[in-house]
Amino acid sequence: MLQRDWYLFLLLISTLGACQYANAQTPLQNAGTNYLKKRADALMTLTGFSLTPDVTTGNLKVTNSDGKADLQTTSLGGGDRISANFPLYIEGTLAFNRYNPTFTDGVGNSSVNIPMYWNSITGTGGIGWDFPITDQLRFRPIANVMLGHLESDASVATRYINNNRDVNLQFINSGRMNSYGAGGSVMLDYENYKPDQEIDIELRYTNIAIQTFASSAAVQGSADSQSLSLWARSRIPTPWMALDRPIRAVFEAANTQYLGNLRGAMGFNSISSVGTGIEIDRSASDPIFSRVRVVVRYRFGQNVQGTSIGLAASF
């Protein structure tokens, strides 16, 4: 469940257009604008949860006590080397976040029930190079850049409030914000592939600084997206066959520790994930998508738990 302070923040980011009405603000608008200036960096922090490929937050939904989704994050991402002989590493992530809280809270002397819808999209790219330590272990520095945009369903919310609560909140209009970021990651990548078992282990630290641009003066903000993650996967051939290749059983475990501005921002400091599934080898019929995996994951952490289904393909 999201904390009360976070709920109130989601309401007050709707004042992104407040500076356009600075000469005629009501006490309610002034209260919202002042609160927003203190919470602008928090919006940058939320963006930081979906910047890099991560199975723990690749599909994250936070619900309230009524079972309704207050926050939903969906991302598509991945990365790999060009080839063993040319160890240029390229990664990318495209994430879509939707905030849909409905709550009652007070600003100034007013209390309104506001259905607020916010949607954001972020894209992150990375490029790195592998430096071999042993035959199975590599050190991989990565340079990362990101670009994001957030916008509210302002017209729907404004009509609802004006028609149903007799409160004229013109400052909800033009609610939007742009952000960019730059930083990097360092990774230790271990791969041990044998006929009877394939093992992958990755230890990664990421730090990407995020900054607003071309946004309202009231929401100029910044944040550092920092995380430390450990991910491991084992694939074991089974007696069953598909497409002239053995079906592999997949076992997976991961833990992500959120650092800096991300730590505790959503009510948890880390998320762990365990999963199992199957992998079908398509290399005999399709050299492009050589393997396809379906993995069911259980995720858990402080104040959060849930399940997900992931679909992945290897080139």
XYZ file of C-alpha atoms in Angstrom:
315
model
C 0.000 0.000 0.000
C 1.320 3.441 -0.844
C 1.968 5.733 2.065
C -0.256 8.743 2.768
C 2.512 11.187 1.847
C 2.840 9.528 -1.567
C -0.930 9.694 -2.131
C -0.951 13.389 -1.393
C 1.965 13.893 -3.732
C 0.119 12.195 -6.598
C -2.749 14.634 -6.113
C -0.568 17.693 -5.986
C 1.558 16.971 -9.040
C -1.616 17.887 -10.880
C -0.671 21.524 -10.243
C 1.931 21.384 -13.007
C 0.208 24.292 -14.722
C 0.011 26.443 -11.612
C 2.527 29.032 -12.799
C 0.172 29.972 -15.652
C -2.396 31.208 -13.108
C -0.025 32.743 -10.537
C -1.836 36.075 -10.593
C -5.226 34.606 -9.670
C -4.546 31.597 -7.452
C -6.940 30.615 -4.719
C -5.725 29.440 -1.281
C -6.282 25.872 -2.478
C -4.080 26.469 -5.502
C -1.393 28.192 -3.420
C -1.320 25.298 -0.988
C -0.980 22.834 -3.841
C 1.768 24.818 -5.546
C 3.793 25.216 -2.337
C 3.515 21.527 -1.557
C 4.426 20.602 -5.114
C 7.677 22.589 -4.977
C 8.742 20.489 -1.997
C 7.853 17.215 -3.734
C 9.085 17.752 -7.314
C 12.110 15.499 -6.813
C 9.799 12.640 -5.741
C 8.390 12.386 -9.246
C 11.901 11.929 -10.603
C 12.445 9.206 -8.047
C 9.421 7.225 -9.233
C 10.790 7.268 -12.781
C 13.977 5.639 -11.536
C 12.303 2.291 -10.841
C 11.961 1.441 -14.549
C 15.183 2.582 -16.212
C 17.112 -0.658 -16.693
C 16.252 -4.304 -17.454
C 15.237 -5.792 -14.085
C 12.964 -8.784 -13.492
C 11.962 -7.508 -10.027
C 10.297 -4.318 -11.346
C 9.692 -5.253 -14.980
C 6.009 -5.636 -14.169
C 5.064 -4.075 -10.846
C 1.574 -3.231 -9.560
C 0.892 -1.571 -6.196
C -2.701 -1.803 -4.958
C -4.589 -0.031 -2.196
C -6.734 -1.579 0.553
C -9.653 -1.902 -1.875
C -7.590 -3.942 -4.311
C -7.455 -1.168 -6.922
C -4.193 -0.450 -8.717
C -2.627 2.818 -7.564
C 0.550 2.252 -9.580
C 1.338 -0.093 -12.438
C 4.703 -0.400 -14.175
C 5.225 -2.439 -17.340
C 8.535 -2.591 -19.176
C 10.141 -4.370 -22.084
C 13.904 -4.588 -22.079
C 17.030 -6.633 -22.477
C 20.617 -6.628 -23.624
C 23.398 -8.792 -25.003
C 26.785 -8.806 -26.695
C 27.057 -8.478 -30.453
C 29.089 -11.709 -30.523
C 31.762 -13.567 -28.586
C 34.397 -12.214 -30.967
C 33.100 -8.626 -30.822
C 32.094 -8.027 -27.171
C 30.170 -4.783 -27.669
C 27.223 -4.863 -25.286
C 23.936 -3.078 -26.118
C 20.826 -2.835 -23.932
C 17.538 -0.981 -23.960
C 14.365 -0.603 -21.885
C 10.977 0.874 -22.755
C 8.689 1.368 -19.746
C 5.093 2.526 -19.327
C 3.825 3.643 -15.909
C 0.236 4.433 -14.973
C -0.917 6.008 -11.717
C -4.587 5.643 -10.920
C -5.254 6.629 -7.295
C -8.716 7.576 -6.081
C -8.542 9.059 -2.601
C -9.829 11.783 -0.322
C -7.405 14.194 1.241
C -7.301 17.809 2.244
C -5.344 20.733 0.828
C -5.868 23.967 2.688
C -9.465 23.971 3.940
C -10.866 21.819 1.138
C -11.368 18.080 0.846
C -12.146 16.523 -2.531
C -12.434 13.017 -3.934
C -10.214 13.050 -7.027
C -9.775 10.266 -9.623
C -6.387 11.254 -11.026
C -4.817 9.467 -13.991
C -1.130 9.888 -14.813
C 0.775 8.127 -17.566
C 4.487 8.160 -18.185
C 6.745 6.579 -20.757
C 10.511 6.265 -20.445
C 13.149 4.891 -22.747
C 16.653 3.960 -21.645
C 19.600 2.865 -23.740
C 22.992 1.525 -22.802
C 26.235 0.641 -24.515
C 29.188 -1.157 -22.952
C 32.185 -3.371 -23.549
C 33.142 -6.736 -22.071
C 36.553 -7.216 -20.480
C 37.259 -10.929 -19.827
C 38.544 -11.931 -16.401
C 38.307 -15.691 -16.962
C 36.720 -17.845 -19.660
C 33.359 -17.602 -17.841
C 33.605 -14.255 -16.017
C 33.539 -10.768 -17.608
C 33.638 -7.204 -16.322
C 31.233 -4.917 -18.181
C 31.080 -1.097 -17.813
C 27.961 0.437 -19.412
C 27.074 4.047 -20.295
C 23.337 4.791 -19.971
C 21.038 7.577 -21.194
C 17.280 7.986 -20.697
C 14.401 10.163 -21.865
C 10.964 10.347 -20.270
C 7.622 12.118 -20.513
C 4.749 12.226 -18.017
C 1.286 13.634 -18.648
C -2.058 13.540 -16.823
C -5.523 12.801 -18.115
C -6.162 16.395 -17.080
C -9.317 17.158 -19.007
C -11.183 14.138 -17.596
C -10.178 14.938 -14.024
C -10.971 18.636 -14.394
C -14.463 17.977 -15.749
C -15.159 15.445 -13.002
C -14.090 17.765 -10.202
C -15.801 20.873 -11.585
C -19.061 19.027 -12.252
C -19.221 16.872 -9.130
C -17.398 18.732 -6.376
C -18.060 22.369 -7.224
C -14.333 23.116 -7.056
C -12.709 25.018 -9.902
C -9.214 23.528 -10.203
C -8.001 25.185 -13.386
C -4.410 24.585 -12.366
C -4.804 20.861 -13.207
C -4.617 21.800 -16.904
C -1.324 21.432 -18.791
C -0.082 18.789 -16.347
C 3.051 17.439 -17.987
C 6.727 16.997 -17.352
C 9.774 15.915 -19.365
C 12.939 14.352 -18.013
C 16.303 13.155 -19.211
C 19.093 11.260 -17.531
C 22.668 10.104 -17.935
C 24.846 7.785 -15.932
C 26.234 4.299 -16.049
C 26.422 0.784 -14.725
C 29.108 -1.735 -13.888
C 28.431 -5.447 -14.121
C 30.077 -8.774 -13.397
C 28.679 -11.351 -15.831
C 29.269 -15.074 -15.249
C 28.284 -17.640 -17.888
C 28.999 -21.354 -17.544
C 27.370 -23.331 -20.346
C 27.588 -27.136 -20.335
C 25.400 -29.751 -22.055
C 23.812 -30.839 -18.762
C 23.305 -27.339 -17.312
C 23.595 -23.656 -18.243
C 24.265 -21.092 -15.499
C 24.032 -17.294 -15.763
C 24.808 -14.923 -12.863
C 24.901 -11.109 -13.030
C 25.877 -8.621 -10.327
C 25.119 -5.037 -11.331
C 25.315 -1.532 -9.858
C 23.493 1.303 -11.672
C 23.528 5.052 -11.085
C 21.578 7.332 -13.441
C 21.024 11.011 -12.621
C 17.613 12.310 -13.772
C 16.743 15.958 -14.466
C 13.620 17.750 -15.719
C 13.571 19.910 -18.846
C 10.943 21.914 -20.756
C 8.621 21.655 -17.753
C 6.785 24.067 -15.499
C 9.041 26.091 -13.207
C 7.133 24.631 -10.260
C 8.365 21.130 -11.023
C 12.032 21.552 -11.799
C 13.517 18.548 -10.053
C 16.217 15.915 -10.064
C 16.995 12.527 -8.562
C 19.602 9.781 -8.613
C 18.375 6.337 -9.632
C 20.707 3.904 -7.858
C 20.319 0.162 -7.480
C 22.376 -2.946 -6.751
C 21.007 -6.163 -8.218
C 21.939 -9.840 -8.218
C 20.324 -12.157 -10.757
C 20.875 -15.873 -11.381
C 19.362 -18.388 -13.793
C 19.858 -22.118 -14.342
C 18.595 -24.018 -17.386
C 18.545 -27.826 -17.369
C 17.505 -30.057 -20.323
C 14.509 -32.310 -19.682
C 13.657 -35.671 -21.331
C 10.888 -33.995 -23.343
C 11.477 -32.721 -26.873
C 10.074 -29.865 -28.961
C 11.188 -28.748 -32.428
C 13.872 -31.487 -32.382
C 15.497 -30.001 -29.296
C 15.182 -30.795 -25.544
C 12.837 -28.592 -23.558
C 14.782 -26.906 -20.763
C 13.545 -26.339 -17.230
C 14.312 -22.814 -16.041
C 15.010 -21.784 -12.440
C 15.600 -18.153 -11.538
C 16.299 -15.960 -8.506
C 16.938 -12.217 -8.170
C 17.264 -9.478 -5.572
C 17.401 -5.732 -6.169
C 18.490 -3.309 -3.459
C 17.331 0.274 -4.064
C 19.793 2.938 -2.991
C 19.914 6.717 -2.744
C 16.630 8.447 -3.615
C 14.951 5.141 -4.498
C 15.457 3.584 -1.062
C 12.157 3.547 0.801
C 10.435 5.815 -1.744
C 7.714 3.237 -2.397
C 7.634 1.775 1.089
C 10.280 -0.899 0.459
C 14.075 -1.000 0.258
C 14.392 -4.093 -1.909
C 12.439 -6.646 -3.918
C 13.295 -10.316 -4.357
C 12.054 -12.670 -7.038
C 12.049 -16.446 -7.509
C 10.730 -18.111 -10.627
C 10.478 -21.253 -12.682
C 9.401 -22.053 -16.216
C 10.371 -23.689 -19.468
C 12.522 -22.785 -22.445
C 12.037 -24.031 -25.992
C 15.024 -24.181 -28.337
C 14.007 -22.967 -31.821
C 17.495 -22.855 -33.343
C 16.733 -25.774 -35.659
C 13.865 -23.882 -37.349
C 14.428 -20.184 -36.588
C 17.982 -18.848 -36.128
C 16.720 -15.342 -35.208
C 14.655 -16.231 -32.136
C 16.771 -19.185 -31.088
C 15.124 -19.646 -27.675
C 11.762 -18.696 -26.163
C 11.146 -18.750 -22.386
C 8.058 -18.557 -20.221
C 8.760 -17.947 -16.524
C 6.317 -17.608 -13.620
C 7.749 -15.430 -10.835
C 6.844 -14.747 -7.225
C 8.040 -11.361 -5.970
C 8.244 -10.236 -2.381
C 9.676 -7.533 -0.167
C 8.757 -5.170 2.634
C 4.998 -4.441 2.312
C 4.843 -5.979 -1.191
C 4.221 -9.405 -2.685
C 2.763 -10.786 -5.884
C 3.184 -12.960 -8.959
C 3.900 -12.358 -12.633
C 4.412 -14.194 -15.902
C 7.331 -13.227 -18.125
C 7.899 -14.021 -21.798
C 11.412 -13.668 -23.229
C 13.296 -14.531 -26.401
C 16.996 -14.970 -27.102
C 18.571 -13.988 -30.391
